[in-house]
Amino acid sequence: MMNELIPLMVIVPLMAALLISAFSRFNTVTKIFAFVVAICLPIIPIASNYGLHYFGGYEPMLDNVTNVMFHPAITYSFTFLQQIFIAMVGLLTFLVIFIYLTKYKEVSGPYLFLLFLGTAAVTAMLLTDDIFHMFVFFEILALAQVGIVAASSISYSNEMALKYMILGSIGSPMMLLGIGFLLAMTGSVNITDIAAAVHNGLVDVTSPVFLMSLALIFFGWLYASGLPPFHTIKSGIYSKAEPHGAALLQSFTVISMISIVLVMFRIYSTLPIFEVLIVFFSILAMILGVSLALTQTDFRRMIGFLAVGELGFIGLGIGLGTQYSITAGLFQALNEITITALLFIGFGAIVNATNEVDTRKLGGLLAYHPKVSIMLLIGGLAMAGVPPLSGFQSKLMLVQASLSCGYPEISILAIVVSIATFVVFVKTYYSMFLKPKPNDLDVEHKEVPRAMIFAMGILLIIVIAFGVYPDVVTNGISNFVGGIL
């Protein structure tokens, strides 16, 4: 059944971005409009039915000779996996826009434009079954991310945005070249058609062109997801964006990471080296992320590096390549979006109240901001994988998955990295909230915005709910994974 709500998930934020950009001089109207659209974003995917949407009404065609289906249209495929991730990003976009609208009297049209544009782009990347279409939105997303960083009022943010853009001008064309190679070999940009051609033996998987396309797309994926060697720039991006912006940016990163890797998985999973590469870079990310987080005194950089380490867990699940491990990896991705957003917003509330990001100069904040500190504590424990929170469930699944694949070393490593994450977090938490307040720290009469506490509360409920009832999500994800294996 054709479902008319599926394309709206991309069209609504895209149109909102354009309208806000055009009419941003009407401040009150812009605020109300942004708020209303933001509320709709999580509702549309929840209200929509699963199914496919063919743009331009071009139905798939059957080749009678080979019995292969061809998909001439740009196809959007909407399943439980897309539903849960798009709803989560929609909710996060709503919370971020809510924080932004309550924080500033005068809103910036271009900034809201970028927030909505980024949301539209990741939604399209998740839905599309067309690899070139995905690349186009990947590019749009990269520009939106650069803009969100450049538009923030934090010092040196322009420099960081420029660095990210320069790297993007290397990463993106390489990915496009890889897509070009696939098109040359299969005559199609539809992912299902390419995968069918590979699995039916119409493409020589040992040919240098096919292997080169993997190398190029893989490099673009490393750039998109901020895995090594791009981990420092990714954590830098987070630390130079406004805290609520950083919360949204990391969700964009996680979703572009999983949407590209699932496409690669469908096309290249027959190559043994593919899974080895993913596991290798993921383990590297886990080790580097935690080690670099230990050395940071700026807590925004610390969260940034921890976020990169958490990405390693996602990649690990996907790289192991079993239905259970991929389910665990995708569940970890969902948890990372909520937990990291909670931490970014919570630490942003602290920056708001103290104008200080150096943990050495902070202390004694528990007495002043008990709500924020307790929510942050639970968020940090969730990230480190402490039961009964959501992070524990997905990491436990990953440990079980690597044991059942016959890699106890990876299980041990995952546990060690989780413990190290716990140490990093507790150390930072102690120096900010528990140690005596330094004499020169001014925290009097500064309230944390209620919108931030509201947003943290919502995210915290999700973190606890997914921890207590993980099956609500994992069963649906597992069915999806069974479908692509």
GROMACS .gro file of C-alpha atoms in nm:
model
  485
    1MET     CA    1   0.000   0.000   0.000
    2MET     CA    2   0.130   0.344  -0.090
    3ASN     CA    3   0.156   0.557   0.215
    4GLU     CA    4   0.131   0.931   0.173
    5LEU     CA    5   0.284   1.012   0.511
    6ILE     CA    6   0.622   0.860   0.426
    7PRO     CA    7   0.753   1.142   0.201
    8LEU     CA    8   0.611   1.401   0.445
    9MET     CA    9   0.875   1.300   0.700
   10VAL     CA   10   1.132   1.466   0.473
   11ILE     CA   11   0.911   1.729   0.310
   12VAL     CA   12   0.775   1.883   0.633
   13PRO     CA   13   1.112   1.975   0.793
   14LEU     CA   14   1.250   2.073   0.450
   15MET     CA   15   0.960   2.312   0.377
   16ALA     CA   16   0.970   2.444   0.734
   17ALA     CA   17   1.340   2.524   0.688
   18LEU     CA   18   1.272   2.718   0.367
   19LEU     CA   19   0.971   2.907   0.507
   20ILE     CA   20   1.150   3.002   0.828
   21SER     CA   21   1.448   3.123   0.630
   22ALA     CA   22   1.222   3.337   0.412
   23PHE     CA   23   1.004   3.489   0.686
   24SER     CA   24   1.241   3.503   0.981
   25ARG     CA   25   1.199   3.880   1.022
   26PHE     CA   26   0.852   3.812   1.170
   27ASN     CA   27   0.990   3.697   1.502
   28THR     CA   28   0.672   3.585   1.682
   29VAL     CA   29   0.528   3.409   1.377
   30THR     CA   30   0.858   3.229   1.321
   31LYS     CA   31   0.868   3.113   1.683
   32ILE     CA   32   0.512   2.975   1.676
   33PHE     CA   33   0.562   2.814   1.335
   34ALA     CA   34   0.892   2.649   1.436
   35PHE     CA   35   0.734   2.518   1.755
   36VAL     CA   36   0.429   2.372   1.576
   37VAL     CA   37   0.639   2.202   1.307
   38ALA     CA   38   0.878   2.067   1.570
   39ILE     CA   39   0.585   1.905   1.755
   40CYS     CA   40   0.476   1.737   1.431
   41LEU     CA   41   0.819   1.583   1.360
   42PRO     CA   42   0.798   1.292   1.608
   43ILE     CA   43   0.422   1.244   1.544
   44ILE     CA   44   0.437   1.184   1.165
   45PRO     CA   45   0.654   0.868   1.178
   46ILE     CA   46   0.449   0.726   1.467
   47ALA     CA   47   0.122   0.787   1.277
   48SER     CA   48   0.253   0.645   0.951
   49ASN     CA   49   0.203   0.288   0.824
   50TYR     CA   50   0.497   0.072   0.720
   51GLY     CA   51   0.552   0.032   0.350
   52LEU     CA   52   0.724   0.165   0.041
   53HIS     CA   53   0.680   0.495  -0.139
   54TYR     CA   54   0.774   0.529  -0.505
   55PHE     CA   55   0.834   0.885  -0.618
   56GLY     CA   56   0.669   0.978  -0.945
   57GLY     CA   57   0.450   0.669  -0.921
   58TYR     CA   58   0.704   0.447  -1.099
   59GLU     CA   59   0.625   0.097  -0.972
   60PRO     CA   60   0.902  -0.168  -0.973
   61MET     CA   61   0.932  -0.362  -1.298
   62LEU     CA   62   0.983  -0.736  -1.335
   63ASP     CA   63   1.235  -0.860  -1.591
   64ASN     CA   64   1.065  -1.172  -1.731
   65VAL     CA   65   1.389  -1.329  -1.854
   66THR     CA   66   1.584  -1.319  -1.527
   67ASN     CA   67   1.291  -1.281  -1.284
   68VAL     CA   68   1.468  -0.984  -1.123
   69MET     CA   69   1.278  -0.679  -0.999
   70PHE     CA   70   1.404  -0.338  -1.107
   71HIS     CA   71   1.323  -0.019  -0.918
   72PRO     CA   72   1.327   0.279  -1.154
   73ALA     CA   73   1.188   0.526  -0.898
   74ILE     CA   74   1.356   0.676  -0.596
   75THR     CA   75   1.207   0.446  -0.334
   76TYR     CA   76   1.153   0.522   0.034
   77SER     CA   77   1.128   0.215   0.253
   78PHE     CA   78   0.964   0.260   0.593
   79THR     CA   79   0.987  -0.016   0.855
   80PHE     CA   80   0.999  -0.032   1.234
   81LEU     CA   81   1.369   0.060   1.232
   82GLN     CA   82   1.310   0.382   1.037
   83GLN     CA   83   1.006   0.458   1.249
   84ILE     CA   84   1.186   0.440   1.582
   85PHE     CA   85   1.494   0.636   1.467
   86ILE     CA   86   1.300   0.906   1.283
   87ALA     CA   87   1.065   0.947   1.578
   88MET     CA   88   1.366   0.977   1.811
   89VAL     CA   89   1.536   1.240   1.597
   90GLY     CA   90   1.203   1.421   1.561
   91LEU     CA   91   1.164   1.426   1.938
   92LEU     CA   92   1.520   1.549   1.984
   93THR     CA   93   1.472   1.821   1.722
   94PHE     CA   94   1.158   1.929   1.906
   95LEU     CA   95   1.341   1.946   2.241
   96VAL     CA   96   1.636   2.134   2.090
   97ILE     CA   97   1.411   2.387   1.917
   98PHE     CA   98   1.209   2.425   2.237
   99ILE     CA   99   1.529   2.501   2.436
  100TYR     CA  100   1.643   2.741   2.164
  101LEU     CA  101   1.312   2.929   2.142
  102THR     CA  102   1.289   2.976   2.518
  103LYS     CA  103   1.654   3.083   2.546
  104TYR     CA  104   1.651   3.370   2.295
  105LYS     CA  105   1.406   3.658   2.264
  106GLU     CA  106   1.504   3.714   1.900
  107VAL     CA  107   1.538   3.392   1.706
  108SER     CA  108   1.781   3.348   1.419
  109GLY     CA  109   1.608   3.234   1.099
  110PRO     CA  110   1.924   3.082   0.950
  111TYR     CA  111   1.995   2.879   1.266
  112LEU     CA  112   1.644   2.729   1.277
  113PHE     CA  113   1.676   2.670   0.902
  114LEU     CA  114   1.990   2.462   0.966
  115LEU     CA  115   1.831   2.259   1.248
  116PHE     CA  116   1.531   2.165   1.034
  117LEU     CA  117   1.746   2.106   0.726
  118GLY     CA  118   1.970   1.864   0.914
  119THR     CA  119   1.667   1.676   1.044
  120ALA     CA  120   1.521   1.647   0.693
  121ALA     CA  121   1.855   1.522   0.559
  122VAL     CA  122   1.907   1.241   0.813
  123THR     CA  123   1.544   1.134   0.772
  124ALA     CA  124   1.594   1.104   0.396
  125MET     CA  125   1.918   0.910   0.448
  126LEU     CA  126   1.737   0.657   0.664
  127LEU     CA  127   1.438   0.618   0.432
  128THR     CA  128   1.595   0.610   0.090
  129ASP     CA  129   1.669   0.295  -0.105
  130ASP     CA  130   1.867   0.496  -0.360
  131ILE     CA  131   2.239   0.529  -0.296
  132PHE     CA  132   2.283   0.851  -0.496
  133HIS     CA  133   1.982   1.010  -0.324
  134MET     CA  134   2.143   0.914   0.006
  135PHE     CA  135   2.468   1.081  -0.099
  136VAL     CA  136   2.287   1.405  -0.190
  137PHE     CA  137   2.130   1.426   0.154
  138PHE     CA  138   2.460   1.326   0.313
  139GLU     CA  139   2.610   1.637   0.150
  140ILE     CA  140   2.319   1.857   0.263
  141LEU     CA  141   2.365   1.719   0.615
  142ALA     CA  142   2.738   1.797   0.612
  143LEU     CA  143   2.663   2.160   0.519
  144ALA     CA  144   2.393   2.185   0.788
  145GLN     CA  145   2.639   2.050   1.047
  146VAL     CA  146   2.905   2.301   0.943
  147GLY     CA  147   2.646   2.578   0.965
  148ILE     CA  148   2.523   2.478   1.311
  149VAL     CA  149   2.880   2.489   1.441
  150ALA     CA  150   2.970   2.813   1.264
  151ALA     CA  151   2.650   2.982   1.390
  152SER     CA  152   2.726   2.911   1.756
  153SER     CA  153   2.858   3.188   1.978
  154ILE     CA  154   3.152   2.983   2.108
  155SER     CA  155   3.505   3.106   2.037
  156TYR     CA  156   3.695   2.934   1.754
  157SER     CA  157   3.376   2.768   1.628
  158ASN     CA  158   3.432   2.912   1.277
  159GLU     CA  159   3.777   2.759   1.258
  160MET     CA  160   3.642   2.418   1.359
  161ALA     CA  161   3.358   2.442   1.106
  162LEU     CA  162   3.608   2.526   0.832
  163LYS     CA  163   3.829   2.228   0.921
  164TYR     CA  164   3.528   1.998   0.908
  165MET     CA  165   3.428   2.143   0.571
  166ILE     CA  166   3.777   2.094   0.425
  167LEU     CA  167   3.778   1.730   0.537
  168GLY     CA  168   3.429   1.695   0.393
  169SER     CA  169   3.552   1.817   0.057
  170ILE     CA  170   3.783   1.513   0.056
  171GLY     CA  171   3.550   1.256   0.215
  172SER     CA  172   3.238   1.328   0.010
  173PRO     CA  173   3.386   1.314  -0.344
  174MET     CA  174   3.558   0.986  -0.256
  175MET     CA  175   3.225   0.843  -0.152
  176LEU     CA  176   3.063   0.971  -0.471
  177LEU     CA  177   3.338   0.810  -0.678
  178GLY     CA  178   3.269   0.478  -0.503
  179ILE     CA  179   2.898   0.515  -0.583
  180GLY     CA  180   2.997   0.588  -0.944
  181PHE     CA  181   3.191   0.262  -0.960
  182LEU     CA  182   2.889   0.072  -0.832
  183LEU     CA  183   2.669   0.238  -1.092
  184ALA     CA  184   2.918   0.147  -1.365
  185MET     CA  185   2.923  -0.219  -1.260
  186THR     CA  186   2.549  -0.270  -1.200
  187GLY     CA  187   2.380   0.000  -1.407
  188SER     CA  188   2.169   0.103  -1.109
  189VAL     CA  189   2.175   0.334  -0.807
  190ASN     CA  190   1.891   0.150  -0.634
  191ILE     CA  191   2.043  -0.027  -0.331
  192THR     CA  192   1.812  -0.329  -0.355
  193ASP     CA  193   1.899  -0.371  -0.725
  194ILE     CA  194   2.275  -0.339  -0.658
  195ALA     CA  195   2.255  -0.591  -0.373
  196ALA     CA  196   2.055  -0.830  -0.594
  197ALA     CA  197   2.315  -0.799  -0.872
  198VAL     CA  198   2.597  -0.876  -0.626
  199HIS     CA  199   2.420  -1.172  -0.462
  200ASN     CA  200   2.306  -1.320  -0.797
  201GLY     CA  201   2.664  -1.327  -0.918
  202LEU     CA  202   2.618  -1.061  -1.187
  203VAL     CA  203   2.910  -0.865  -1.037
  204ASP     CA  204   3.257  -1.009  -0.987
  205VAL     CA  205   3.312  -0.940  -0.616
  206THR     CA  206   3.687  -0.996  -0.647
  207SER     CA  207   3.730  -0.737  -0.922
  208PRO     CA  208   3.949  -0.435  -0.836
  209VAL     CA  209   3.667  -0.195  -0.928
  210PHE     CA  210   3.427  -0.353  -0.677
  211LEU     CA  211   3.692  -0.357  -0.403
  212MET     CA  212   3.784   0.002  -0.485
  213SER     CA  213   3.419   0.109  -0.452
  214LEU     CA  214   3.415  -0.048  -0.105
  215ALA     CA  215   3.735   0.136  -0.007
  216LEU     CA  216   3.601   0.472  -0.128
  217ILE     CA  217   3.255   0.441   0.030
  218PHE     CA  218   3.414   0.307   0.350
  219PHE     CA  219   3.638   0.614   0.370
  220GLY     CA  220   3.336   0.840   0.327
  221TRP     CA  221   3.161   0.643   0.603
  222LEU     CA  222   3.453   0.693   0.843
  223TYR     CA  223   3.429   1.067   0.778
  224ALA     CA  224   3.050   1.073   0.821
  225SER     CA  225   3.057   0.883   1.148
  226GLY     CA  226   3.366   1.039   1.301
  227LEU     CA  227   3.548   0.710   1.352
  228PRO     CA  228   3.930   0.723   1.350
  229PRO     CA  229   4.113   0.900   1.185
  230PHE     CA  230   3.834   1.163   1.208
  231HIS     CA  231   3.764   1.126   1.582
  232THR     CA  232   3.938   1.444   1.695
  233ILE     CA  233   3.756   1.667   1.447
  234LYS     CA  234   3.422   1.508   1.540
  235SER     CA  235   3.464   1.565   1.913
  236GLY     CA  236   3.589   1.916   1.831
  237ILE     CA  237   3.271   1.985   1.636
  238TYR     CA  238   3.061   1.887   1.939
  239SER     CA  239   3.261   2.106   2.175
  240LYS     CA  240   3.231   2.413   1.953
  241ALA     CA  241   2.854   2.395   1.895
  242GLU     CA  242   2.590   2.528   2.135
  243PRO     CA  243   2.511   2.245   2.382
  244HIS     CA  244   2.161   2.188   2.246
  245GLY     CA  245   2.306   2.202   1.894
  246ALA     CA  246   2.569   1.943   1.991
  247ALA     CA  247   2.292   1.714   2.120
  248LEU     CA  248   2.131   1.724   1.776
  249LEU     CA  249   2.462   1.703   1.585
  250GLN     CA  250   2.559   1.377   1.753
  251SER     CA  251   2.219   1.226   1.665
  252PHE     CA  252   2.284   1.329   1.301
  253THR     CA  253   2.622   1.156   1.322
  254VAL     CA  254   2.479   0.834   1.465
  255ILE     CA  255   2.205   0.817   1.203
  256SER     CA  256   2.432   0.890   0.907
  257MET     CA  257   2.664   0.625   1.048
  258ILE     CA  258   2.400   0.353   1.066
  259SER     CA  259   2.222   0.443   0.742
  260ILE     CA  260   2.546   0.427   0.539
  261VAL     CA  261   2.677   0.115   0.712
  262LEU     CA  262   2.350  -0.075   0.657
  263VAL     CA  263   2.374   0.008   0.286
  264MET     CA  264   2.734  -0.113   0.277
  265PHE     CA  265   2.631  -0.424   0.465
  266ARG     CA  266   2.366  -0.510   0.208
  267ILE     CA  267   2.610  -0.467  -0.081
  268TYR     CA  268   2.946  -0.586   0.056
  269SER     CA  269   2.861  -0.841   0.326
  270THR     CA  270   2.978  -1.124   0.097
  271LEU     CA  271   3.337  -0.993   0.124
  272PRO     CA  272   3.512  -1.132   0.433
  273ILE     CA  273   3.732  -0.822   0.465
  274PHE     CA  274   3.426  -0.594   0.503
  275GLU     CA  275   3.336  -0.710   0.853
  276VAL     CA  276   3.702  -0.722   0.957
  277LEU     CA  277   3.744  -0.357   0.857
  278ILE     CA  278   3.437  -0.246   1.050
  279VAL     CA  279   3.538  -0.433   1.366
  280PHE     CA  280   3.894  -0.300   1.342
  281PHE     CA  281   3.793   0.066   1.314
  282SER     CA  282   3.524   0.026   1.579
  283ILE     CA  283   3.767  -0.122   1.832
  284LEU     CA  284   4.010   0.159   1.750
  285ALA     CA  285   3.734   0.414   1.813
  286MET     CA  286   3.642   0.253   2.146
  287ILE     CA  287   4.002   0.257   2.273
  288LEU     CA  288   4.092   0.603   2.141
  289GLY     CA  289   3.762   0.760   2.250
  290VAL     CA  290   3.801   0.656   2.612
  291SER     CA  291   4.177   0.720   2.631
  292LEU     CA  292   4.141   1.073   2.492
  293ALA     CA  293   3.839   1.143   2.715
  294LEU     CA  294   4.054   1.062   3.021
  295THR     CA  295   4.297   1.342   2.939
  296GLN     CA  296   4.041   1.620   2.883
  297THR     CA  297   3.976   1.906   3.124
  298ASP     CA  298   3.712   2.072   2.902
  299PHE     CA  299   3.404   1.861   2.976
  300ARG     CA  300   3.252   1.929   2.634
  301ARG     CA  301   3.554   1.769   2.467
  302MET     CA  302   3.531   1.484   2.717
  303ILE     CA  303   3.170   1.405   2.621
  304GLY     CA  304   3.269   1.442   2.256
  305PHE     CA  305   3.539   1.176   2.287
  306LEU     CA  306   3.313   0.947   2.491
  307ALA     CA  307   3.052   0.983   2.215
  308VAL     CA  308   3.314   0.867   1.961
  309GLY     CA  309   3.396   0.569   2.183
  310GLU     CA  310   3.026   0.480   2.199
  311LEU     CA  311   3.014   0.487   1.816
  312GLY     CA  312   3.271   0.207   1.829
  313PHE     CA  313   3.020  -0.012   2.015
  314ILE     CA  314   2.763   0.046   1.738
  315GLY     CA  315   3.014  -0.045   1.467
  316LEU     CA  316   3.124  -0.349   1.664
  317GLY     CA  317   2.771  -0.492   1.667
  318ILE     CA  318   2.729  -0.435   1.294
  319GLY     CA  319   3.077  -0.565   1.210
  320LEU     CA  320   3.022  -0.898   1.388
  321GLY     CA  321   2.751  -0.953   1.131
  322THR     CA  322   2.502  -1.185   1.309
  323GLN     CA  323   2.135  -1.100   1.350
  324TYR     CA  324   2.178  -1.069   1.727
  325SER     CA  325   2.492  -0.853   1.708
  326ILE     CA  326   2.348  -0.614   1.449
  327THR     CA  327   2.032  -0.580   1.658
  328ALA     CA  328   2.255  -0.499   1.957
  329GLY     CA  329   2.449  -0.243   1.752
  330LEU     CA  330   2.134  -0.066   1.632
  331PHE     CA  331   1.986  -0.069   1.983
  332GLN     CA  332   2.314   0.081   2.106
  333ALA     CA  333   2.277   0.351   1.837
  334LEU     CA  334   1.930   0.439   1.963
  335ASN     CA  335   2.056   0.453   2.322
  336GLU     CA  336   2.353   0.664   2.228
  337ILE     CA  337   2.128   0.925   2.063
  338THR     CA  338   1.925   0.964   2.384
  339ILE     CA  339   2.203   0.932   2.642
  340THR     CA  340   2.454   1.160   2.469
  341ALA     CA  341   2.185   1.421   2.404
  342LEU     CA  342   2.095   1.409   2.773
  343LEU     CA  343   2.460   1.464   2.870
  344PHE     CA  344   2.517   1.746   2.621
  345ILE     CA  345   2.204   1.931   2.736
  346GLY     CA  346   2.288   1.870   3.103
  347PHE     CA  347   2.644   1.993   3.074
  348GLY     CA  348   2.512   2.280   2.863
  349ALA     CA  349   2.293   2.376   3.157
  350ILE     CA  350   2.609   2.390   3.372
  351VAL     CA  351   2.787   2.613   3.117
  352ASN     CA  352   2.477   2.831   3.122
  353ALA     CA  353   2.492   2.867   3.498
  354THR     CA  354   2.869   2.908   3.543
  355ASN     CA  355   3.014   3.022   3.207
  356GLU     CA  356   3.292   2.773   3.273
  357VAL     CA  357   3.393   2.456   3.086
  358ASP     CA  358   3.715   2.368   3.268
  359THR     CA  359   3.650   2.094   3.525
  360ARG     CA  360   3.947   2.212   3.732
  361LYS     CA  361   3.773   2.543   3.800
  362LEU     CA  362   3.437   2.395   3.898
  363GLY     CA  363   3.309   2.230   4.214
  364GLY     CA  364   3.028   2.215   4.468
  365LEU     CA  365   2.751   2.249   4.210
  366LEU     CA  366   2.538   1.974   4.364
  367ALA     CA  367   2.412   2.221   4.624
  368TYR     CA  368   2.310   2.475   4.358
  369HIS     CA  369   2.172   2.253   4.082
  370PRO     CA  370   2.053   1.928   4.240
  371LYS     CA  371   1.805   1.838   3.961
  372VAL     CA  372   2.059   1.874   3.682
  373SER     CA  373   2.328   1.691   3.876
  374ILE     CA  374   2.109   1.389   3.953
  375MET     CA  375   1.986   1.362   3.593
  376LEU     CA  376   2.344   1.394   3.467
  377LEU     CA  377   2.457   1.123   3.707
  378ILE     CA  378   2.193   0.881   3.578
  379GLY     CA  379   2.282   0.974   3.217
  380GLY     CA  380   2.652   0.911   3.280
  381LEU     CA  381   2.581   0.577   3.445
  382ALA     CA  382   2.364   0.482   3.146
  383MET     CA  383   2.649   0.566   2.907
  384ALA     CA  384   2.890   0.356   3.111
  385GLY     CA  385   2.644   0.064   3.096
  386VAL     CA  386   2.523   0.044   3.455
  387PRO     CA  387   2.203  -0.163   3.505
  388PRO     CA  388   1.904  -0.121   3.484
  389LEU     CA  389   1.953   0.164   3.232
  390SER     CA  390   1.931   0.139   2.853
  391GLY     CA  391   2.307   0.155   2.793
  392PHE     CA  392   2.351  -0.157   3.006
  393GLN     CA  393   2.104  -0.357   2.797
  394SER     CA  394   2.265  -0.280   2.461
  395LYS     CA  395   2.620  -0.334   2.592
  396LEU     CA  396   2.521  -0.662   2.755
  397MET     CA  397   2.380  -0.773   2.419
  398LEU     CA  398   2.705  -0.673   2.247
  399VAL     CA  399   2.914  -0.869   2.499
  400GLN     CA  400   2.690  -1.176   2.450
  401ALA     CA  401   2.706  -1.132   2.072
  402SER     CA  402   3.086  -1.126   2.061
  403LEU     CA  403   3.101  -1.431   2.290
  404SER     CA  404   2.859  -1.624   2.067
  405CYS     CA  405   3.068  -1.525   1.760
  406GLY     CA  406   3.369  -1.680   1.933
  407TYR     CA  407   3.557  -1.360   2.023
  408PRO     CA  408   3.588  -1.352   2.405
  409GLU     CA  409   3.873  -1.096   2.368
  410ILE     CA  410   3.629  -0.846   2.216
  411SER     CA  411   3.383  -0.908   2.501
  412ILE     CA  412   3.655  -0.838   2.756
  413LEU     CA  413   3.760  -0.524   2.568
  414ALA     CA  414   3.400  -0.398   2.560
  415ILE     CA  415   3.372  -0.447   2.937
  416VAL     CA  416   3.706  -0.273   2.998
  417VAL     CA  417   3.605   0.023   2.781
  418SER     CA  418   3.274   0.048   2.970
  419ILE     CA  419   3.458   0.050   3.302
  420ALA     CA  420   3.696   0.318   3.171
  421THR     CA  421   3.395   0.523   3.058
  422PHE     CA  422   3.258   0.491   3.410
  423VAL     CA  423   3.590   0.610   3.556
  424VAL     CA  424   3.607   0.911   3.320
  425PHE     CA  425   3.252   1.008   3.404
  426VAL     CA  426   3.284   0.969   3.780
  427LYS     CA  427   3.608   1.167   3.782
  428THR     CA  428   3.445   1.454   3.591
  429TYR     CA  429   3.128   1.434   3.797
  430TYR     CA  430   3.322   1.450   4.123
  431SER     CA  431   3.524   1.753   4.016
  432MET     CA  432   3.212   1.941   3.903
  433PHE     CA  433   2.951   1.855   4.164
  434LEU     CA  434   3.108   1.702   4.474
  435LYS     CA  435   3.445   1.857   4.548
  436PRO     CA  436   3.439   2.188   4.744
  437LYS     CA  437   3.343   2.496   4.544
  438PRO     CA  438   3.644   2.709   4.440
  439ASN     CA  439   3.634   3.059   4.594
  440ASP     CA  440   3.646   3.242   4.261
  441LEU     CA  441   3.353   3.048   4.107
  442ASP     CA  442   3.040   3.258   4.080
  443VAL     CA  443   2.721   3.050   4.078
  444GLU     CA  444   2.487   3.270   4.279
  445HIS     CA  445   2.143   3.364   4.140
  446LYS     CA  446   2.183   3.172   3.816
  447GLU     CA  447   1.895   2.946   3.729
  448VAL     CA  448   1.913   2.662   3.481
  449PRO     CA  449   1.651   2.723   3.208
  450ARG     CA  450   1.337   2.517   3.269
  451ALA     CA  451   1.329   2.408   2.906
  452MET     CA  452   1.662   2.232   2.958
  453ILE     CA  453   1.538   2.050   3.268
  454PHE     CA  454   1.220   1.953   3.081
  455ALA     CA  455   1.424   1.816   2.787
  456MET     CA  456   1.654   1.621   3.019
  457GLY     CA  457   1.352   1.479   3.203
  458ILE     CA  458   1.197   1.349   2.879
  459LEU     CA  459   1.524   1.192   2.764
  460LEU     CA  460   1.579   1.038   3.107
  461ILE     CA  461   1.236   0.873   3.099
  462ILE     CA  462   1.329   0.715   2.763
  463VAL     CA  463   1.667   0.597   2.894
  464ILE     CA  464   1.503   0.428   3.194
  465ALA     CA  465   1.213   0.287   2.988
  466PHE     CA  466   1.445   0.128   2.729
  467GLY     CA  467   1.652  -0.011   3.016
  468VAL     CA  468   1.357  -0.177   3.190
  469TYR     CA  469   1.171  -0.285   2.875
  470PRO     CA  470   1.435  -0.334   2.603
  471ASP     CA  471   1.214  -0.582   2.413
  472VAL     CA  472   0.984  -0.300   2.306
  473VAL     CA  473   1.261  -0.191   2.069
  474THR     CA  474   1.485  -0.493   2.018
  475ASN     CA  475   1.216  -0.727   1.882
  476GLY     CA  476   1.123  -0.485   1.604
  477ILE     CA  477   1.488  -0.412   1.522
  478SER     CA  478   1.565  -0.786   1.517
  479ASN     CA  479   1.287  -0.846   1.262
  480PHE     CA  480   1.426  -0.568   1.043
  481VAL     CA  481   1.778  -0.715   1.061
  482GLY     CA  482   1.644  -1.060   0.975
  483GLY     CA  483   1.496  -0.902   0.665
  484ILE     CA  484   1.827  -0.766   0.531
  485LEU     CA  485   2.047  -1.064   0.617
   0.00000   0.00000   0.00000
